[in-house]
C-alpha cells in the first residue's frame, strides 16, 4: 500500500493536491474488489435472512398502537 501512496504523490494532477490519477484509482478498485469478492460470495447468513423475512412480514413495521391512556 505504501507503493500506491508514493506513486499517488508523484502522479497527482498538478494544482490539485490529494487527487489520484485514473491508473491509481483503478488499482485501488481492483485491490478492493479482490479483497471483498470472497465476502460477497459467502452470501447472507441464514440468521440474517430469517431476520429480514420477519421484518418484511406484514405487521412487522415496528409501529405500535397507542395505549388507551396515551402512553407508549
XYZ file of N, CA and C in Angstrom:
216
model
N 0.820 -1.185 0.000
C 0.000 0.000 0.000
C 0.867 1.253 0.000
N 2.071 1.172 0.582
C 2.969 2.315 0.545
C 3.312 2.682 -0.889
N 3.430 1.653 -1.738
C 3.755 1.868 -3.143
C 2.691 2.740 -3.809
N 1.429 2.486 -3.512
C 0.340 3.266 -4.096
C 0.411 4.717 -3.625
N 0.702 4.922 -2.338
C 0.784 6.286 -1.814
C 1.925 7.055 -2.459
N 3.087 6.412 -2.601
C 4.225 7.121 -3.174
C 3.973 7.434 -4.638
N 3.344 6.529 -5.370
C 3.017 6.786 -6.766
C 1.952 7.864 -6.882
N 1.023 7.887 -5.955
C -0.050 8.875 -5.998
C 0.506 10.280 -5.846
N 1.474 10.442 -4.969
C 2.038 11.777 -4.784
C 2.834 12.211 -6.012
N 3.431 11.260 -6.730
C 4.200 11.584 -7.926
C 3.313 11.848 -9.127
N 2.161 11.176 -9.184
C 1.337 11.240 -10.385
C 0.055 12.045 -10.201
N -0.091 12.727 -9.091
C -1.296 13.523 -8.868
C -1.366 14.649 -9.895
N -2.581 15.023 -10.223
C -2.761 16.095 -11.202
C -2.173 17.381 -10.651
N -1.415 18.121 -11.456
C -0.807 19.357 -10.964
C -1.874 20.374 -10.564
N -1.632 21.029 -9.464
C -2.563 22.052 -8.998
C -3.736 21.496 -8.213
N -3.846 20.190 -8.111
C -4.944 19.570 -7.380
C -4.375 18.590 -6.360
N -3.949 19.084 -5.211
C -3.345 18.209 -4.204
C -4.351 17.181 -3.691
N -3.875 15.967 -3.506
C -4.721 14.917 -2.964
C -5.496 14.148 -4.003
N -5.422 14.530 -5.266
C -6.136 13.826 -6.328
C -5.309 12.641 -6.802
N -5.981 11.524 -7.066
C -5.314 10.347 -7.601
C -5.642 10.237 -9.077
N -4.651 9.866 -9.867
C -4.930 9.712 -11.295
C -5.758 8.452 -11.530
N -6.248 8.281 -12.741
C -7.140 7.166 -13.033
C -6.451 5.810 -12.892
N -5.157 5.735 -13.164
C -4.440 4.464 -13.009
C -4.420 4.027 -11.549
N -4.126 4.959 -10.662
C -4.088 4.644 -9.229
C -5.487 4.284 -8.739
N -6.495 5.041 -9.159
C -7.876 4.731 -8.765
C -8.260 3.332 -9.237
N -7.861 2.978 -10.440
C -8.165 1.661 -10.983
C -7.491 0.564 -10.159
N -6.241 0.775 -9.806
C -5.517 -0.217 -8.990
C -6.191 -0.399 -7.638
N -6.563 0.699 -7.023
C -7.244 0.623 -5.722
C -8.557 -0.140 -5.874
N -9.303 0.160 -6.930
C -10.562 -0.535 -7.177
C -10.376 -2.033 -7.341
N -9.358 -2.425 -8.099
C -9.089 -3.851 -8.302
C -8.705 -4.532 -6.991
N -7.891 -3.849 -6.186
C -7.476 -4.433 -4.907
C -8.664 -4.580 -3.963
N -9.535 -3.579 -3.924
C -10.713 -3.662 -3.058
C -11.639 -4.786 -3.517
N -11.843 -4.900 -4.822
C -12.695 -5.983 -5.338
C -12.112 -7.342 -4.979
N -10.809 -7.489 -5.108
C -10.160 -8.759 -4.770
C -10.336 -9.083 -3.291
N -10.224 -8.072 -2.442
C -10.353 -8.292 -1.000
C -11.777 -8.673 -0.604
N -12.763 -8.006 -1.181
C -14.142 -8.197 -0.757
C -14.920 -9.185 -1.605
N -14.325 -9.693 -2.678
C -15.006 -10.652 -3.541
C -15.385 -11.902 -2.765
N -14.492 -12.379 -1.920
C -14.763 -13.565 -1.123
C -15.925 -13.325 -0.169
N -15.984 -12.157 0.424
C -17.066 -11.818 1.357
C -18.410 -11.829 0.622
N -18.437 -11.279 -0.575
C -19.664 -11.231 -1.361
C -20.116 -12.644 -1.732
N -19.183 -13.496 -2.089
C -19.519 -14.868 -2.474
C -20.076 -15.690 -1.322
N -19.771 -15.302 -0.085
C -20.247 -16.063 1.066
C -21.756 -15.962 1.232
N -22.344 -14.888 0.764
C -23.784 -14.737 0.873
C -24.216 -14.262 2.246
N -25.518 -14.248 2.424
C -26.112 -13.772 3.674
C -26.297 -14.965 4.607
N -25.828 -14.870 5.852
C -26.037 -15.966 6.798
C -27.534 -16.236 7.007
N -27.862 -17.485 7.298
C -29.262 -17.879 7.476
C -29.983 -17.047 8.530
N -29.316 -16.746 9.632
C -29.992 -15.987 10.696
C -30.337 -14.573 10.229
N -29.502 -13.978 9.380
C -29.817 -12.654 8.839
C -30.984 -12.743 7.864
N -30.985 -13.799 7.049
C -32.074 -13.985 6.094
C -33.404 -14.140 6.836
N -33.395 -14.867 7.958
C -34.610 -15.040 8.762
C -35.074 -13.709 9.343
N -34.140 -12.907 9.840
C -34.500 -11.596 10.381
C -35.098 -10.694 9.299
N -34.530 -10.745 8.116
C -35.040 -9.933 7.008
C -36.455 -10.369 6.653
N -36.699 -11.681 6.624
C -38.050 -12.181 6.347
C -39.042 -11.687 7.395
N -38.624 -11.719 8.667
C -39.509 -11.250 9.737
C -39.811 -9.762 9.588
N -38.807 -8.981 9.224
C -39.011 -7.547 9.055
C -39.894 -7.235 7.855
N -39.808 -8.063 6.826
C -40.624 -7.866 5.632
C -42.058 -8.351 5.802
N -42.306 -9.148 6.829
C -43.643 -9.709 7.040
C -44.638 -8.598 7.382
N -45.891 -8.771 6.959
C -46.917 -7.771 7.297
C -47.030 -7.598 8.813
N -47.192 -6.371 9.248
C -47.326 -6.090 10.676
C -46.009 -6.000 11.413
N -44.905 -6.082 10.705
C -43.595 -6.019 11.349
C -42.942 -4.673 11.118
N -43.741 -3.651 10.882
C -43.183 -2.337 10.564
C -42.591 -1.635 11.773
N -42.821 -2.201 12.956
C -42.264 -1.593 14.155
C -43.178 -0.549 14.762
N -44.277 -0.257 14.095
C -45.227 0.717 14.634
C -46.081 0.028 15.686
N -46.205 0.691 16.801
C -47.018 0.150 17.872
C -48.249 1.020 18.012
N -49.339 0.369 18.346
C -50.556 1.151 18.558
C -50.462 1.820 19.917
N -51.028 3.008 20.006
C -51.002 3.761 21.273
C -51.867 3.077 22.301
N -51.434 3.100 23.535
C -52.221 2.525 24.612
C -53.358 3.483 24.921
N -54.437 2.952 25.492
C -55.602 3.799 25.763
C -55.305 5.016 26.643
N -54.321 4.918 27.530
C -54.021 6.047 28.399
C -53.075 7.062 27.747
N -52.689 6.802 26.487
C -51.854 7.738 25.754
C -50.365 7.528 25.913
N -49.965 6.566 26.768
C -48.536 6.296 26.952
C -48.083 5.206 26.015
N -46.804 5.224 25.652
C -46.225 4.173 24.809
C -45.467 3.179 25.622
